[in-house]
Structure formats: structure tokens, C-alpha cells
PDB file of C-alpha atoms in Angstrom:
ATOM      1  CA  MET A  14     -16.366  29.844 228.008  1.00 89.00           C
ATOM      2  CA  SER A  15     -17.746  31.256 231.267  1.00 92.00           C
ATOM      3  CA  VAL A  16     -20.758  33.535 231.637  1.00 88.00           C
ATOM      4  CA  ALA A  17     -18.410  36.372 232.636  1.00 91.00           C
ATOM      5  CA  GLU A  18     -16.398  35.905 229.416  1.00 91.00           C
ATOM      6  CA  ILE A  19     -19.567  35.893 227.324  1.00 89.00           C
ATOM      7  CA  ILE A  20     -20.766  39.111 228.968  1.00 90.00           C
ATOM      8  CA  ASP A  21     -17.331  40.703 228.564  1.00 91.00           C
ATOM      9  CA  ASN A  22     -17.340  39.842 224.848  1.00 90.00           C
ATOM     10  CA  ALA A  23     -20.930  41.074 224.468  1.00 90.00           C
ATOM     11  CA  GLN A  24     -19.971  44.447 225.935  1.00 92.00           C
ATOM     12  CA  LYS A  25     -17.313  44.839 223.247  1.00 93.00           C
ATOM     13  CA  MET A  26     -19.674  44.079 220.347  1.00 91.00           C
ATOM     14  CA  GLU A  27     -21.066  46.615 217.931  1.00 92.00           C
ATOM     15  CA  ALA A  28     -24.751  47.356 218.462  1.00 86.00           C
ATOM     16  CA  LYS A  29     -25.900  45.390 215.396  1.00 86.00           C
ATOM     17  CA  SER A  30     -23.928  42.286 216.388  1.00 87.00           C
ATOM     18  CA  PHE A  31     -25.139  42.561 219.965  1.00 84.00           C
ATOM     19  CA  GLU A  32     -28.775  42.727 218.799  1.00 82.00           C
ATOM     20  CA  ALA A  33     -28.249  39.618 216.650  1.00 80.00           C
ATOM     21  CA  LEU A  34     -26.729  37.782 219.631  1.00 82.00           C
ATOM     22  CA  TYR A  35     -29.565  38.903 221.877  1.00 78.00           C
ATOM     23  CA  SER A  36     -32.192  37.706 219.380  1.00 75.00           C
ATOM     24  CA  LYS A  37     -30.533  34.295 219.162  1.00 80.00           C
ATOM     25  CA  LEU A  38     -30.315  34.005 222.953  1.00 79.00           C
ATOM     26  CA  VAL A  39     -34.010  34.840 223.281  1.00 72.00           C
ATOM     27  CA  ALA A  40     -34.838  32.227 220.619  1.00 70.00           C
ATOM     28  CA  ILE A  41     -32.796  29.593 222.496  1.00 77.00           C
ATOM     29  CA  ARG A  42     -34.555  30.484 225.738  1.00 73.00           C
ATOM     30  CA  VAL A  43     -37.987  30.227 224.118  1.00 62.00           C
ATOM     31  CA  GLN A  44     -37.124  26.844 222.580  1.00 70.00           C
ATOM     32  CA  ARG A  45     -35.905  25.511 225.923  1.00 76.00           C
ATOM     33  CA  GLN A  46     -39.174  26.557 227.518  1.00 70.00           C
ATOM     34  CA  GLY A  47     -41.043  24.551 224.902  1.00 68.00           C
ATOM     35  CA  ILE A  48     -42.706  27.555 223.285  1.00 60.00           C
ATOM     36  CA  PRO A  49     -42.813  27.094 219.511  1.00 64.00           C
ATOM     37  CA  LEU A  50     -41.253  29.866 217.458  1.00 63.00           C
ATOM     38  CA  LEU A  51     -43.469  31.586 214.915  1.00 72.00           C
ATOM     39  CA  ASN A  52     -42.530  31.046 211.330  1.00 83.00           C
ATOM     40  CA  GLU A  53     -42.556  34.018 208.985  1.00 86.00           C
ATOM     41  CA  LEU A  54     -45.979  33.215 207.497  1.00 88.00           C
ATOM     42  CA  GLU A  55     -47.606  32.865 210.923  1.00 90.00           C
ATOM     43  CA  SER A  56     -45.941  36.071 212.067  1.00 89.00           C
ATOM     44  CA  ASP A  57     -47.193  37.964 208.993  1.00 91.00           C
ATOM     45  CA  LEU A  58     -50.710  36.596 209.443  1.00 92.00           C
ATOM     46  CA  LEU A  59     -50.782  37.677 213.092  1.00 92.00           C
ATOM     47  CA  LYS A  60     -49.490  41.125 212.163  1.00 92.00           C
ATOM     48  CA  ASN A  61     -52.257  41.510 209.580  1.00 93.00           C
ATOM     49  CA  ILE A  62     -54.926  40.124 211.919  1.00 94.00           C
ATOM     50  CA  ASN A  63     -53.911  42.541 214.661  1.00 92.00           C
ATOM     51  CA  SER A  64     -53.753  45.608 212.421  1.00 93.00           C
ATOM     52  CA  GLU A  65     -56.743  47.800 213.056  1.00 93.00           C
ATOM     53  CA  PHE A  66     -58.967  49.600 210.601  1.00 96.00           C
ATOM     54  CA  ASP A  67     -58.166  53.321 210.458  1.00 96.00           C
ATOM     55  CA  PRO A  68     -59.967  54.744 213.541  1.00 96.00           C
ATOM     56  CA  GLU A  69     -60.754  58.052 211.814  1.00 98.00           C
ATOM     57  CA  LYS A  70     -62.369  56.272 208.863  1.00 98.00           C
ATOM     58  CA  LEU A  71     -64.337  54.012 211.208  1.00 98.00           C
ATOM     59  CA  GLU A  72     -65.556  56.990 213.235  1.00 98.00           C
ATOM     60  CA  ARG A  73     -66.581  58.779 210.038  1.00 98.00           C
ATOM     61  CA  LEU A  74     -68.406  55.683 208.778  1.00 98.00           C
ATOM     62  CA  ARG A  75     -70.311  55.386 212.054  1.00 98.00           C
ATOM     63  CA  TYR A  76     -71.239  59.061 211.907  1.00 98.00           C
ATOM     64  CA  LEU A  77     -72.496  58.723 208.340  1.00 98.00           C
ATOM     65  CA  ASP A  78     -74.459  55.588 209.301  1.00 97.00           C
ATOM     66  CA  TRP A  79     -76.037  57.554 212.139  1.00 97.00           C
ATOM     67  CA  LYS A  80     -76.992  60.355 209.740  1.00 97.00           C
ATOM     68  CA  MET A  81     -78.390  57.804 207.288  1.00 96.00           C
ATOM     69  CA  GLU A  82     -80.738  56.461 209.973  1.00 96.00           C
ATOM     70  CA  PHE A  83     -82.342  59.891 210.091  1.00 95.00           C
ATOM     71  CA  GLY A  84     -82.353  60.355 206.309  1.00 94.00           C
ATOM     72  CA  ALA A  85     -80.010  63.310 206.627  1.00 95.00           C
ATOM     73  CA  LEU A  86     -77.212  62.269 204.250  1.00 95.00           C
ATOM     74  CA  THR A  87     -76.324  64.513 201.355  1.00 97.00           C
ATOM     75  CA  GLU A  88     -75.555  62.909 198.015  1.00 97.00           C
ATOM     76  CA  ILE A  89     -71.821  63.466 198.556  1.00 98.00           C
ATOM     77  CA  GLU A  90     -72.007  61.948 202.052  1.00 98.00           C
ATOM     78  CA  GLU A  91     -73.895  58.967 200.660  1.00 97.00           C
ATOM     79  CA  GLU A  92     -71.090  58.337 198.154  1.00 98.00           C
ATOM     80  CA  GLU A  93     -68.500  58.740 200.914  1.00 98.00           C
ATOM     81  CA  SER A  94     -70.440  56.332 203.124  1.00 98.00           C
ATOM     82  CA  LEU A  95     -70.534  53.714 200.367  1.00 98.00           C
ATOM     83  CA  GLU A  96     -66.789  54.062 199.732  1.00 98.00           C
ATOM     84  CA  LEU A  97     -65.983  53.780 203.441  1.00 98.00           C
ATOM     85  CA  ALA A  98     -68.307  50.792 203.818  1.00 98.00           C
ATOM     86  CA  GLU A  99     -66.602  49.034 200.890  1.00 98.00           C
ATOM     87  CA  THR A 100     -63.172  49.787 202.364  1.00 98.00           C
ATOM     88  CA  TYR A 101     -64.249  48.422 205.745  1.00 98.00           C
ATOM     89  CA  GLU A 102     -65.771  45.335 204.124  1.00 98.00           C
ATOM     90  CA  THR A 103     -62.531  44.676 202.220  1.00 98.00           C
ATOM     91  CA  TYR A 104     -60.574  45.027 205.486  1.00 98.00           C
ATOM     92  CA  SER A 105     -62.953  42.634 207.284  1.00 97.00           C
ATOM     93  CA  VAL A 106     -62.866  40.022 204.514  1.00 98.00           C
ATOM     94  CA  GLN A 107     -59.054  40.103 204.400  1.00 97.00           C
ATOM     95  CA  ARG A 108     -58.880  39.768 208.183  1.00 96.00           C
ATOM     96  CA  LEU A 109     -61.208  36.761 208.066  1.00 96.00           C
ATOM     97  CA  LYS A 110     -59.085  35.178 205.311  1.00 96.00           C
ATOM     98  CA  ASN A 111     -55.971  35.700 207.456  1.00 95.00           C
ATOM     99  CA  LEU A 112     -57.731  34.163 210.471  1.00 95.00           C
ATOM    100  CA  SER A 113     -58.840  31.165 208.400  1.00 95.00           C
ATOM    101  CA  GLN A 114     -55.356  30.686 207.000  1.00 94.00           C
ATOM    102  CA  LEU A 115     -53.807  30.873 210.476  1.00 92.00           C
ATOM    103  CA  ALA A 116     -56.357  28.388 211.834  1.00 92.00           C
ATOM    104  CA  ALA A 117     -55.507  25.983 209.004  1.00 92.00           C
ATOM    105  CA  LEU A 118     -51.790  26.469 209.642  1.00 89.00           C
ATOM    106  CA  ARG A 119     -52.263  25.664 213.334  1.00 87.00           C
ATOM    107  CA  GLN A 120     -54.670  22.846 212.445  1.00 90.00           C
ATOM    108  CA  ILE A 121     -57.454  24.148 214.683  1.00 91.00           C
ATOM    109  CA  SER A 122     -60.951  25.456 214.031  1.00 92.00           C
ATOM    110  CA  LEU A 123     -61.586  29.131 213.409  1.00 93.00           C
ATOM    111  CA  ASP A 124     -63.640  29.275 216.618  1.00 94.00           C
ATOM    112  CA  ASP A 125     -60.756  27.785 218.617  1.00 92.00           C
ATOM    113  CA  LEU A 126     -58.336  30.282 217.073  1.00 91.00           C
ATOM    114  CA  ILE A 127     -60.585  33.200 217.997  1.00 92.00           C
ATOM    115  CA  VAL A 128     -60.665  31.948 221.596  1.00 92.00           C
ATOM    116  CA  GLN A 129     -56.895  31.357 221.528  1.00 89.00           C
ATOM    117  CA  LEU A 130     -56.225  34.897 220.308  1.00 89.00           C
ATOM    118  CA  ASP A 131     -58.896  36.338 222.619  1.00 88.00           C
ATOM    119  CA  ILE A 132     -60.412  38.405 219.824  1.00 89.00           C
ATOM    120  CA  GLY A 133     -64.072  37.438 220.161  1.00 75.00           C
ATOM    121  CA  SER A 134     -66.546  40.250 220.699  1.00 58.00           C
TER     122      SER A 134
END
């Protein structure tokens, strides 16, 4: 089959079939270039690692921390600050677990993974 015939057939495909064909062609191209495909677990780990903590919650936590430095927190704000801090800690711990799991999957150190992903501070 020639390239022209493949393109002609692709133009006649339904959108869903065309997208499936396109995905497979991209996968073939990546494999030929020697770039390893991500498995589902690695893909999920990267998605979780790259998800950010809610910016509004982080901004609020920083504001409450700032107020705490000056001893200006109300009792309600103190409770809110503790809840936000716990939520952020849970997020950070889960992110670190995902990073550790991905490093183990790739058989590299956590430090090397952080450099590889360019996520160091």
C-alpha cells in the first residue's frame, strides 16, 4: 500500500478510528526513535507527581502562616491553618511516595529522578 493510499483511506475514516490510527502511528514513530513508551503505572505516577497543590489553598496557607508569625491569628484561622497544613502535608507525602515509586520503577535513585524530571528547587 502506498503512502497516498494510506492517506486517502485515513481521510475516509470516522474521527474515532482516525484518532486510534494516529495514536498507533505516533507510538510506532516513538519506538523507531528508541524512546521507550510509558507504561500505565509510570504514566499515572507522572500525572500524580505533576499535579499541583490547589493554588488558592496554598496562598491561603501562606497568608495564615504570615499572620501566625505576628501572633494575629484568630482561633478559627488557627484551626483553618492546621487543616490546610495537614492537607498540604498529605499532598507532599503522597508526591514523595509517587516519586520514590517511579525511581524504583526506573531503577534509579530519587536524586537522579529529581534531576531527570527537572523538579528540584
